[in-house]
XYZ file of C-alpha atoms in Angstrom:
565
model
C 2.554 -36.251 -6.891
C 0.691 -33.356 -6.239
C 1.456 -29.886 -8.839
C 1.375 -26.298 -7.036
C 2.866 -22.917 -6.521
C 6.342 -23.223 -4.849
C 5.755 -20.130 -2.017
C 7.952 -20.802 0.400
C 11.628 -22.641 0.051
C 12.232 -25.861 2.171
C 11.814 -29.265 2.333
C 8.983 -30.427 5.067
C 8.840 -33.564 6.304
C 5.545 -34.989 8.411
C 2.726 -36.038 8.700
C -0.844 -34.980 7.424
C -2.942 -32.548 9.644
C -6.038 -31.347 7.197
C -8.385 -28.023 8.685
C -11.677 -28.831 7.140
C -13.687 -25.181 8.463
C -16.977 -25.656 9.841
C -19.276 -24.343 6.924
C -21.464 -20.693 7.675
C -24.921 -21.450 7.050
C -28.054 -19.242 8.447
C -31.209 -18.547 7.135
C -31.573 -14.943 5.897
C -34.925 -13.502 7.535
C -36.417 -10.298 7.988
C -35.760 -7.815 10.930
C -38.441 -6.070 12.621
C -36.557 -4.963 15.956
C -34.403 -2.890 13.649
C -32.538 -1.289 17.035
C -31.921 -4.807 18.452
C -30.409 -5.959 15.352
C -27.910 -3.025 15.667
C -26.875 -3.807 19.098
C -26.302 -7.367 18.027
C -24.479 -6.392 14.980
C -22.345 -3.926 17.164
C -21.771 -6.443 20.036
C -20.128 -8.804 17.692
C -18.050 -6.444 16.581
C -16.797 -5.573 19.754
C -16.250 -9.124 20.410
C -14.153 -9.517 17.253
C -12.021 -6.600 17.934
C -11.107 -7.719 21.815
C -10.108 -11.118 19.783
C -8.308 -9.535 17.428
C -6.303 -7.222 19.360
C -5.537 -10.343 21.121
C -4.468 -12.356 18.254
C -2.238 -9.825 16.859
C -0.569 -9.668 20.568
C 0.145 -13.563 20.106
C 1.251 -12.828 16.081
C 3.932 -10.130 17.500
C 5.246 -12.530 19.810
C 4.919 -15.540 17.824
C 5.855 -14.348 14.300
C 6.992 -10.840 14.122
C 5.765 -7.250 14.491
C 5.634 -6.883 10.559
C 3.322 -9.265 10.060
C 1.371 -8.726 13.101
C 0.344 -5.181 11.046
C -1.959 -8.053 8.824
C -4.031 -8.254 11.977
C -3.984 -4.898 13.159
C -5.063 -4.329 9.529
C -8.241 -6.463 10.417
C -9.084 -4.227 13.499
C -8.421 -0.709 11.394
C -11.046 -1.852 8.651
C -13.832 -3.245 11.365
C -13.192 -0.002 13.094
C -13.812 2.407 10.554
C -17.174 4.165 11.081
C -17.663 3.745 7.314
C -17.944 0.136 7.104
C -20.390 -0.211 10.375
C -22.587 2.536 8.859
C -22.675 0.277 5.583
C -23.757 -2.857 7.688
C -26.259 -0.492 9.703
C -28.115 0.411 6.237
C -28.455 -2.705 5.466
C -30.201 -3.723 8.464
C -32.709 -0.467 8.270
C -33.546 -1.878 4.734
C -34.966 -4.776 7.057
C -31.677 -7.153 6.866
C -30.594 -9.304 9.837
C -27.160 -9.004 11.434
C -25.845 -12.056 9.620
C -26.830 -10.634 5.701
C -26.008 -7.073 6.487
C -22.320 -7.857 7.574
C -21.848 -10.390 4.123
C -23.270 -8.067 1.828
C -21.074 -5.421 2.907
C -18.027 -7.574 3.415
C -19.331 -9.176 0.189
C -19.000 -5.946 -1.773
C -15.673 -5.377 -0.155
C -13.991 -8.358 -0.929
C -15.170 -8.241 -4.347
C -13.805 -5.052 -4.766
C -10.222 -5.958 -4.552
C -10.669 -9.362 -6.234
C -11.140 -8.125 -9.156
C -7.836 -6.248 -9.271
C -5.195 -7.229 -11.909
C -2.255 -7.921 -9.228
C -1.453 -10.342 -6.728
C -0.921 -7.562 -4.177
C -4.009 -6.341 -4.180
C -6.207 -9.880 -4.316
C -4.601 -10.383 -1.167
C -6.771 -8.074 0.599
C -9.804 -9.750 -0.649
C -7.869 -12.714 1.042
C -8.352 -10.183 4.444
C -12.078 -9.014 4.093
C -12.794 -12.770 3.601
C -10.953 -13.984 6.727
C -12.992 -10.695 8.851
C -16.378 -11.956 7.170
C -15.767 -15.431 8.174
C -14.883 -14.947 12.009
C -17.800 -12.258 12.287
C -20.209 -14.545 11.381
C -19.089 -17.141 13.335
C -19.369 -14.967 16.517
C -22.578 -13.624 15.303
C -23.813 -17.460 14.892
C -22.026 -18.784 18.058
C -19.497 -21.240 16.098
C -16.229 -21.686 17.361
C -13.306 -22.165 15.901
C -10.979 -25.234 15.066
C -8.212 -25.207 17.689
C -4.960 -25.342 16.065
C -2.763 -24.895 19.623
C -2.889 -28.363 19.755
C -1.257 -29.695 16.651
C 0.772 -32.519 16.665
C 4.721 -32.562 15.914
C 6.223 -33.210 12.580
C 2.708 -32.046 10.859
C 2.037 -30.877 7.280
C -0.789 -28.539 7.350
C -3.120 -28.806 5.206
C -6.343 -26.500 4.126
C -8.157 -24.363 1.985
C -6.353 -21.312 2.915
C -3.782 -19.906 5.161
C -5.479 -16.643 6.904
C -3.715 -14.910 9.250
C -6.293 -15.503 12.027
C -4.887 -19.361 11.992
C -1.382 -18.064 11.632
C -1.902 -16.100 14.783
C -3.565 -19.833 16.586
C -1.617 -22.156 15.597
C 1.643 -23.376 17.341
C 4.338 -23.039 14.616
C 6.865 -24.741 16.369
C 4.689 -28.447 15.668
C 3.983 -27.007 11.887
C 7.258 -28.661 9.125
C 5.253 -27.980 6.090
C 1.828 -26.476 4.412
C -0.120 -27.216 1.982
C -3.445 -25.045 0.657
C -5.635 -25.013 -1.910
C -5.624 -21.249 -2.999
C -2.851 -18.256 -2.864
C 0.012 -17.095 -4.582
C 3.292 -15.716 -4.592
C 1.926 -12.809 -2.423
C -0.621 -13.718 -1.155
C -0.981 -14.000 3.115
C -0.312 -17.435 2.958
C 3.129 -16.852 1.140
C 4.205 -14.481 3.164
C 3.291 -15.950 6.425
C 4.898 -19.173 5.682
C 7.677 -17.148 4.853
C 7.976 -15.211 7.859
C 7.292 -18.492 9.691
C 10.183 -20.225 7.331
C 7.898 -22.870 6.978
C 7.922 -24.760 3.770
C 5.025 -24.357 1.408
C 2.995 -25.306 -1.922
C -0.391 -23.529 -2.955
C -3.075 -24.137 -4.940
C -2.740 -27.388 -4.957
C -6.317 -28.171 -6.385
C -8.598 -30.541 -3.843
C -5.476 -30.908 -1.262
C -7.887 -31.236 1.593
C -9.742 -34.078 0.014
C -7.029 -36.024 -1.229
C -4.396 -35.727 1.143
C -5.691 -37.912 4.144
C -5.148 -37.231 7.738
C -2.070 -39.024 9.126
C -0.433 -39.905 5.990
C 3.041 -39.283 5.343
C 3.846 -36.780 2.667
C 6.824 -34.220 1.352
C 6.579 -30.613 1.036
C 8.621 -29.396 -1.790
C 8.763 -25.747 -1.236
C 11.702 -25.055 -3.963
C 9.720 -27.370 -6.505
C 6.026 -26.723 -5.788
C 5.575 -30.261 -5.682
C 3.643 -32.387 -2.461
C 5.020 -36.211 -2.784
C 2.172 -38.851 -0.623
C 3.061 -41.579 0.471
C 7.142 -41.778 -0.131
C 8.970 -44.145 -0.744
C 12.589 -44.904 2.169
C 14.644 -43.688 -1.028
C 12.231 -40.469 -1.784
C 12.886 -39.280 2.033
C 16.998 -40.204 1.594
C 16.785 -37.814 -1.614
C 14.994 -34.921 -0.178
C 16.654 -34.699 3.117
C 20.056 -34.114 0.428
C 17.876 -31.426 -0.970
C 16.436 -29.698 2.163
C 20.096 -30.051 3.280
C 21.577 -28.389 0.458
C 18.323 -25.821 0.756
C 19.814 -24.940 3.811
C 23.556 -24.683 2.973
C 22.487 -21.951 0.053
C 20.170 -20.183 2.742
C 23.461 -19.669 5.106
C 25.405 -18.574 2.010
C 22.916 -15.849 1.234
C 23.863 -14.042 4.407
C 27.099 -12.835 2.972
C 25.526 -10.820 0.808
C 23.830 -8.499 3.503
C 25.017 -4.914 3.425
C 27.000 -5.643 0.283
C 27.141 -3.361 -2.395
C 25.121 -5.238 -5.633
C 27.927 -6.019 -8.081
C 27.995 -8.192 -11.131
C 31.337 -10.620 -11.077
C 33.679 -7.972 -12.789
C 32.582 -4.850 -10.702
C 29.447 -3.282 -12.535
C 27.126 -1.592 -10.096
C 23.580 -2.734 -10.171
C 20.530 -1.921 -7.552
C 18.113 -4.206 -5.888
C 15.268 -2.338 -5.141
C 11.854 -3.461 -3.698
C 8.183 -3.679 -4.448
C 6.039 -2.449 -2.028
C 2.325 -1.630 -1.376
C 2.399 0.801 1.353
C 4.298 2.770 3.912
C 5.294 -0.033 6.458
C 6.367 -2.186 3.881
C 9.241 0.350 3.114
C 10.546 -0.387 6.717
C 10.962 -4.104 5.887
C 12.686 -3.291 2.284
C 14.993 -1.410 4.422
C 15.238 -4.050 7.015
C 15.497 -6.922 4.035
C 18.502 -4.890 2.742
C 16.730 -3.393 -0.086
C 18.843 -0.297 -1.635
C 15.068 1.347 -2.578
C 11.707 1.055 -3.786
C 11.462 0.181 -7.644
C 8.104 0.300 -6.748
C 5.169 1.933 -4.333
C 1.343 0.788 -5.645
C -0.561 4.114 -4.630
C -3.799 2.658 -5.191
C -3.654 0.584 -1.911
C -4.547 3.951 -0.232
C -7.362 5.030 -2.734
C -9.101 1.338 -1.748
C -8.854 1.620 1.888
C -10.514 4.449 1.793
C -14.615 5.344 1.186
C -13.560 8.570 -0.521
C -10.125 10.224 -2.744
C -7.885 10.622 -0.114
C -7.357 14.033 0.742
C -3.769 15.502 0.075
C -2.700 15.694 3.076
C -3.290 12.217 3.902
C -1.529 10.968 0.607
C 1.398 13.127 1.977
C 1.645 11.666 5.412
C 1.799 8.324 3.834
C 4.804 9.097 0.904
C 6.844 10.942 3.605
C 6.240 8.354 6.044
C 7.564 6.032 3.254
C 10.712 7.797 2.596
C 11.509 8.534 6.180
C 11.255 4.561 6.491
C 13.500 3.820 3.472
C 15.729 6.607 5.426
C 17.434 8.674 2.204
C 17.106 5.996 -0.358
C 15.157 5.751 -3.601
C 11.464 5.592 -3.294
C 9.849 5.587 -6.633
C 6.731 5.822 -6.280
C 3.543 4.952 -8.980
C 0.721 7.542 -9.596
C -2.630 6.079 -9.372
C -3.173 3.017 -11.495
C -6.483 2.312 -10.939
C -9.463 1.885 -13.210
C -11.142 -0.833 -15.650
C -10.342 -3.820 -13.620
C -9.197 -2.466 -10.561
C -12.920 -1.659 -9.262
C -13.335 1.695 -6.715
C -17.335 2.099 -5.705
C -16.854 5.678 -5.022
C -15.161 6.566 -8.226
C -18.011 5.809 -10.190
C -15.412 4.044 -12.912
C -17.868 2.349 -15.512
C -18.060 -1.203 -16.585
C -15.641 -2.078 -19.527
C -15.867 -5.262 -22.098
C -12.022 -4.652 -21.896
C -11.291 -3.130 -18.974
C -6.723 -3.911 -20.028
C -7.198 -1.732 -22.770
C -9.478 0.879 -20.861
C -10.688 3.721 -19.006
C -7.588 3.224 -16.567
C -4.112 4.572 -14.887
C -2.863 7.849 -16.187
C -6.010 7.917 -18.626
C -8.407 8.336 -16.024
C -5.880 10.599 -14.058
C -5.460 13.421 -17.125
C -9.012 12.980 -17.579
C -9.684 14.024 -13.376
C -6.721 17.016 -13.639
C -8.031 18.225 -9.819
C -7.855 14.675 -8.716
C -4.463 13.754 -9.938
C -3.044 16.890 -9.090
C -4.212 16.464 -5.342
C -1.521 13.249 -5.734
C 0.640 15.235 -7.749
C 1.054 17.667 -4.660
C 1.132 15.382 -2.189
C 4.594 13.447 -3.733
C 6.386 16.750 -4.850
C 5.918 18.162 -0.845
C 6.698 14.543 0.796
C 10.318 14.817 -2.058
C 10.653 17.980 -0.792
C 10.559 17.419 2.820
C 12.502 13.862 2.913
C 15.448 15.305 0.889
C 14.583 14.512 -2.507
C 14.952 11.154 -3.075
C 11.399 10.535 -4.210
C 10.437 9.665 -8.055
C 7.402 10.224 -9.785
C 6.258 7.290 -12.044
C 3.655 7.017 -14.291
C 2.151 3.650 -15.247
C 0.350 2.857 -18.740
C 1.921 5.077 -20.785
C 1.243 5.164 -24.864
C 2.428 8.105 -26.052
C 4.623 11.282 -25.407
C 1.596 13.385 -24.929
C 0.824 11.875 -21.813
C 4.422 12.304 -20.254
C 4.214 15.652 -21.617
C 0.897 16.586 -20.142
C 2.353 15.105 -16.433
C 5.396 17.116 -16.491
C 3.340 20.436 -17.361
C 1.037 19.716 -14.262
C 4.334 18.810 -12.108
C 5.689 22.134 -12.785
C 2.857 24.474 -12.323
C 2.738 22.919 -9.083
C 6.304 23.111 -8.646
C 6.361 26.742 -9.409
C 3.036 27.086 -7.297
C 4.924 25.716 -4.250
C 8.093 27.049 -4.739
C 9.466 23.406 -4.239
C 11.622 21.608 -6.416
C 11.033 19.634 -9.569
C 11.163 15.189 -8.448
C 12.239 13.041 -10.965
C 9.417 11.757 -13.400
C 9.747 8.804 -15.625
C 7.233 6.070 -17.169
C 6.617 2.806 -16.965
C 6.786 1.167 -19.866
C 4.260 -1.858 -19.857
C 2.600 -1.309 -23.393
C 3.830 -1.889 -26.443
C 3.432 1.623 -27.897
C 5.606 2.801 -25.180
C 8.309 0.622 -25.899
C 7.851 1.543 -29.859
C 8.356 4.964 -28.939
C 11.085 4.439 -26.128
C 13.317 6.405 -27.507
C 11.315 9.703 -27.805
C 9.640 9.085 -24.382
C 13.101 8.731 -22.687
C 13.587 12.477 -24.182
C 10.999 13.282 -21.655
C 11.758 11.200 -18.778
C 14.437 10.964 -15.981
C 14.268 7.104 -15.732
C 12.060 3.892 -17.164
C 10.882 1.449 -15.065
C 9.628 -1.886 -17.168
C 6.324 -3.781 -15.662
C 7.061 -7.323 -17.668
C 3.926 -8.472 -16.293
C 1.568 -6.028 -18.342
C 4.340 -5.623 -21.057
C 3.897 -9.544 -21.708
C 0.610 -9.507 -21.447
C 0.113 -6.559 -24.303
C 2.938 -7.788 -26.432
C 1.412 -11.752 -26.317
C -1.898 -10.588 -26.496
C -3.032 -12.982 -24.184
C -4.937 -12.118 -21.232
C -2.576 -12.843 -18.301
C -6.228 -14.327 -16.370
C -7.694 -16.405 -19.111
C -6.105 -19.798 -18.600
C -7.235 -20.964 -22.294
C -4.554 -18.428 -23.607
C -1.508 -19.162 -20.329
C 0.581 -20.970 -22.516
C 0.834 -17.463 -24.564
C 1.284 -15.872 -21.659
C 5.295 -16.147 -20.985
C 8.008 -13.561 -20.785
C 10.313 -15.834 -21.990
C 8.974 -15.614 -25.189
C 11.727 -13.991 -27.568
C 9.463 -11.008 -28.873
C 8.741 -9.863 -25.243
C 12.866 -10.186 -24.164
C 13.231 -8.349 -27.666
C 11.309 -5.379 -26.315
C 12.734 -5.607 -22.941
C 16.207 -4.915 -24.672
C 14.783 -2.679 -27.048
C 13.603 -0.556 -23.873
C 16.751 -0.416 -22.306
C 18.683 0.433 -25.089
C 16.715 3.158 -25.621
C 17.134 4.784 -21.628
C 20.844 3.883 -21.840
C 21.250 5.781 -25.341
C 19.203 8.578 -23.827
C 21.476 8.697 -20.454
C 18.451 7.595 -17.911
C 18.332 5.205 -15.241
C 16.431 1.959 -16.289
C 14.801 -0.603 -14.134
C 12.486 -3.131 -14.139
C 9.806 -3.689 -11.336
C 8.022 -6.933 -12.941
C 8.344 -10.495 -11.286
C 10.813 -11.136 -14.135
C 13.125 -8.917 -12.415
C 13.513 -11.690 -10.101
C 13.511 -14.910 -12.121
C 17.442 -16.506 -11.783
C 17.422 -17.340 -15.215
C 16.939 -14.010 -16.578
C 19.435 -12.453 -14.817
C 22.531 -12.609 -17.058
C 19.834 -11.475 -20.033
C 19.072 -8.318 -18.098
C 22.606 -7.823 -16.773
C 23.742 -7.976 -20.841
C 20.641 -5.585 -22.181
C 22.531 -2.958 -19.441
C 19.641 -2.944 -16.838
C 20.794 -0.889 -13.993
C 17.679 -1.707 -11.325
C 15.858 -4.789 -10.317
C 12.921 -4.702 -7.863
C 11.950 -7.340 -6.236
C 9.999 -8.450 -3.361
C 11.807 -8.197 -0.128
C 12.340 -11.690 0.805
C 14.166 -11.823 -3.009
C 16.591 -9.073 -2.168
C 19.564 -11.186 -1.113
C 19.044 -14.084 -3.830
C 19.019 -11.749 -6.599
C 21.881 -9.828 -5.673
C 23.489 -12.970 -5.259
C 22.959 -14.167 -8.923
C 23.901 -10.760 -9.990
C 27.180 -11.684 -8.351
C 27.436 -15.004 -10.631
C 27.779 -13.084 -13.921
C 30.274 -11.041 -15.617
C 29.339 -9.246 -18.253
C 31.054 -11.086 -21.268
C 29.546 -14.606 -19.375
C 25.986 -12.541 -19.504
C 26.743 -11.210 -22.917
C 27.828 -14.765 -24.258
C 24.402 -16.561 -22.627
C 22.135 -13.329 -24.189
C 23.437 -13.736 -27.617
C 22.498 -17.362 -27.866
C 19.339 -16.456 -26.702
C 18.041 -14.041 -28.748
C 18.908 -15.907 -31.831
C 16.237 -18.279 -30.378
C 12.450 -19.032 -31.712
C 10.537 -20.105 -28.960
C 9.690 -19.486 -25.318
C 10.282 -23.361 -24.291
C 13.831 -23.024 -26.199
C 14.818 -19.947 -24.145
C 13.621 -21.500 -21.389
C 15.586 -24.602 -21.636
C 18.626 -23.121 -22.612
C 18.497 -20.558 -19.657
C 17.630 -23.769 -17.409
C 21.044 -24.682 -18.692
C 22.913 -22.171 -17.990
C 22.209 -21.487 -14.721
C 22.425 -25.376 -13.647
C 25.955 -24.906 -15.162
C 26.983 -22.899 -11.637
C-alpha cells in the first residue's frame, strides 16, 4: 500500500494509466542574430497564448468557469509586457530563446516557492506548467494526448497541471494519483472540481505503479491499494458507497444558518487568496472571508501596487462576497516570502525576521498606500470590511496601526473599519488580553502559532513529529486566546487549517470560538460537525482533553470521539 495526501474524497476504482512527460533538453548556445532570437521568442509566445485561450475555452466547458480563471491566469502572466521584456534582456546579454524564457520563468517560479503557505507554492506550480509548454513549442515537442484515455483509469503522474486538466477527457478518469501537491495545490483543487478521487505525493508513483494494473484510490484515507485482493474491492465499494451517502447528506446544510446542536450561533467563513475566490466562498455557502492573503497581489506584480489598484481589488472582493464579512490581511510578506523588487534581504531565520507588519511599520508610505486602499473599498461596499494584521508581538504594533488608520480616516473623512490581530506568535497570545484592549476581533493562524509555540520549523521534516497542533501546549494557547477576546467582548476566529480538522471541533466549540475559516470546498462539512455538538457534549470531550500529556493521546482520544457519531 502506497502512503499520501488524501486531496480529494472518493473511492476510485480502475485501472493504471501512468503520464511519463517527454523530458526538455537543449543545448544552451550563444545568440548572434539577437533580433531573430526575439521574433522566435515572441512567435512562441503567440503560439502559447492562441493554445491557451483555447484550453481555457475547453476548461469552462469541461470543468467550470472558476477554475478555467487557472488558465486565463497563464495567459495574464505571458501577456504582461514585464515578463517578455525580462526574457528580451536576457537574449541581448547573448542568450538563446530557450535559456532566456527558463531563467526568467526560473526566477519566477522560485519566487513563490519559497513562500511559507500552500497557497502561494501553488503558483510556482503555474510558472512551472507555462515554462514547460513554452519550451516545448519553442523546441517543437508535442504533447502526450490525454483525449484518448481509456475507461475506468487511475491517472497517474508527476503532477496534475491544469494544462492536462484542460486535455484530458474526465469522464474516462475514476481516480489520480501524483507524485507532488498538497491540500491546495492545482492538483487538489482540480480533482476536486472534477470530483475525482485523489492521493498526492505519493513518492515514485509513476515508477512503481505499472501501466494496466489494477489499483484503489483512497481519497478519504490517502492511501493507493495495487493489486487488490476480490475482498479489498467488496470493502471499498461499502466505503465509496457510504462516501457518497455522507456527500448527499451534506446538502442539507446549504443556506442553513451554522448552529451547534443546542442553538449557539457560529460562522463558517472562508480562506481566500484573491478577489474571484470571494465569488466561490459565496457560491460554496461561505457566511465571509476569515481570511484574504494580500500578498498574492504584491507578487503578481513587478512593482508595489499602486493604491488604486489595491482598491479595485478589496472592493471587487466585497462586492463578490455581496454585504458579508471580508476580513482582510495587511501585507505579510518578507523573510521567506521572497519579492525581487522589494529588495527584502537574505535572513538565516527568515520565521523570526524582517517580515509582515515589521517590514510594513518600517515602510509607513508603503503600508499606508494599503492602509488607504481597504478603509475607501469599507467605505464604499458598506462597511463590512476588517483590517487584520498578521505577526503581531506586542501592543505597540497594534497601537502604531490604529494611529496610521485614523490619520487616514480623519484625512478622508471616511469611517474607522474594524482592526484586529492575528495572533500566530506566542508573545501575542501571552499578551492576549492587553492586545484585545486594542482590537475589534482576533483571528488565530494555528499554523504559525504551532509552529512558534513547538519550535519546530513547520518545513524541516527532521523536527515534523514536533510539529502538531494537537499537542496540549498549542490547544492550551488556543483557549488561552479565546478566553482572552471573549473576556474582552471581541469576535474571535480562527483562520488556520485546524479550523477545519473534525476532531477539533467540539474543542473549539467549548474554548467559545465564534468563527471558523475554512477553505471553500470545507464549508458545508464543518458546519455540519458544528451541528453534531452541544455545548455540554463539547465541554465534556474538552475537559478530558486538556488534562492530557501528549499530542498522540489527544489525538487518539479525539479519534474516539468523533467515531462515537
Amino acid at each position: 500500500m502506497l502512503k499520501g495526501i488524501a486531496a480529494s474524497d472518493g473511492i476510485g476504482i480502475g485501472t493504471v494509466v501512468t503520464v511519463k512527460e517527454t523530458e526538455i533538453k537543449y543545448e544552451p548556445r550563444a545568440v548572434e542574430d539577437k533580433e531573430a532570437e526575439k521574433k522566435r521568442l515572441k512567435d512562441a509566445i503567440a503560439d502559447f497564448l492562441t493554445r491557451t485561450q483555447a484550453l481555457a475555452e475547453q476548461m469552462e466547458k469541461s470543468v467550470n468557469a472558476k477554475d478555467a480563471e487557472i488558465m486565463y491566469g497563464h495567459i495574464a502572466m505571458m501577456s504582461d509586457p514585464f515578463m517578455g521584456q525580462q526574457m528580451e534582456e536576457q537574449i541581448d546579454s547573448g542568450a538563446c530563446a530557450e535559456s532566456a524564457a527558463e531563467t526568467v520563468l526560473n526566477m519566477f517560479r522560485d519566487m513563490f516557492a519559497a513562500a511559507d503557505d500552500e497557497l502561494t507554492k501553488q503558483r510556482a506550480t503555474d510558472v512551472e506548467d507555462i515554462k514547460t509548454r513554452l519550451l516545448k513549442i519553442l523546441l517543437g515537442i508535442e504533447d502526450t494526448d490525454l483525449a484518448s484515455l481509456p475507461p475506468d483509469n487511475i491517472l497517474v503522474t508527476r503532477d496534475l497541471t491544469p494544462s492536462m486538466t484542460a486535455q484530458m477527457n474526465h469522464d474516462s478518469v475514476v481516480g489520480i494519483v501524483t507524485e507532488s501537491g498538497g491540500m491546495t495545490s492545482h492538483s487538489a483543487i482540480l480533482s476536486r472540481a472534477l470530483e475525482i478521487p485523489a492521493v498526492l505525493s505519493v513518492k515514485d508513483a509513476v515508477s512503481i505503479l505499472e501501466d494496466g494494473s489494477r489499483v484503489i484510490v483512497d481519497g478519504l484515507k490517502g492511501e493507493v491499494l495495487e493489486g487488490p485482493a476480490e475482498e479489498d474491492f467488496a470493502e471499498y465499494k461499502k466505503a465509496e458507497e457510504k462516501f457518497l451517502a455522507e456527500k448527499e447528506a451534506l446538502k442539507a446544510y446549504i443556506g442553513r444558518e451554522t448552529l451547534t446542536a443546542d442553538g449557539i450561533h457560529k460562522e463558517v467563513f472562508c480562506n481566500i487568496g484573491n478577489p474571484d475566490d470571494a465569488r466561490t466562498a459565496r457560491e460554496r455557502d461561505g457566511e465571509g472571508v476569515g481570511l484574504f492573503r494580500t500578498e498574492f497581489l504584491f507578487m503578481d506584480a513587478d512593482s508595489i501596487p499602486s493604491e488604486e489598484d489595491q482598491y479595485k481589488a478589496y472592493k471587487k472582493a466585497c462586492v463578490n462576497l455581496q454585504g458579508k464579512t471580508v476580513i482582510i490581511r495587511t501585507l505579510d510578506v518578507g523573510g521567506d516570502k521572497e519579492i525581487s523588487y522589494m529588495n527584502i534581504p537574505k535572513e538565516e531565520n527568515p520565521f523570526l525576521g524582517y517580515r509582515a507588519i515589521r517590514w510594513c511599520l518600517d515602510h509607513p508610505e508603503e503600508y499606508e498606500k494599503q492602509l488607504r486602499a481597504l478603509i475607501r473599498a469599507n467605505a464604499d461596499t458598506g462597511g463590512n470590511l476588517w483590517i487584520m494584521v498578521p505577526m503581531v508581538t506586542s501592543v505597540a504594533e497594534i497601537k502604531a496601526v490604529r494611529s496610521l488608520a485614523k490619520s487616514i480616516c480623519d484625512d478622508l473623512a471616511l469611517p474607522m473599519p474594524k482592526i484586529g490581530s492575528m495572533i500566530e506568535t506566542p508573545a501575542a497570545f501571552i499578551m492576549a488580553d492587553k492586545l484585545a484592549g486594542y482590537c475589534d476581533f482576533f483571528s488565530i493562524g494555528t499554523n504559525d502559532l504551532t509552529q512558534y509555540v513547538m519550535a519546530s520549523d513547520r518545513g524541516n521534516s527532521k523536527v515534523a513529529y514536533l510539529y502538531n497542533t494537537y499537542d496540549p501546549a498549542v490547544l492550551r494557547a488556543i483557549k488561552g486566546v479565546i478566553e482572552a477576546g471573549k473576556k474582552a467582548g471581541i469576535t474571535v476566529g480562527m483562520c488556520g487549517e485546524a479550523a477545519a480538522a473534525p476532531e477539533l471541533i467540539p474543542l473549539l466549540i467549548s474554548f467559545g470560538l465564534d468563527e471558523f475559516s475554512v477553505s471553500p470546498t470545507s464549508v458545508l462539512r464543518t458546519r455540519a460537525e458544528i451541528a453534531r455538538w452541544t455545548k455540554d457534549e463539547a465541554d465534556r470531550v474538552a475537559g478530558a482533553v486538556m488534562e492530557l500529556e501528549t499530542a498522540e493521546e489527544v489525538k487518539e482520544y479525539l479519534d474516539r470521539e468523533l467515531a462515537r457519531g
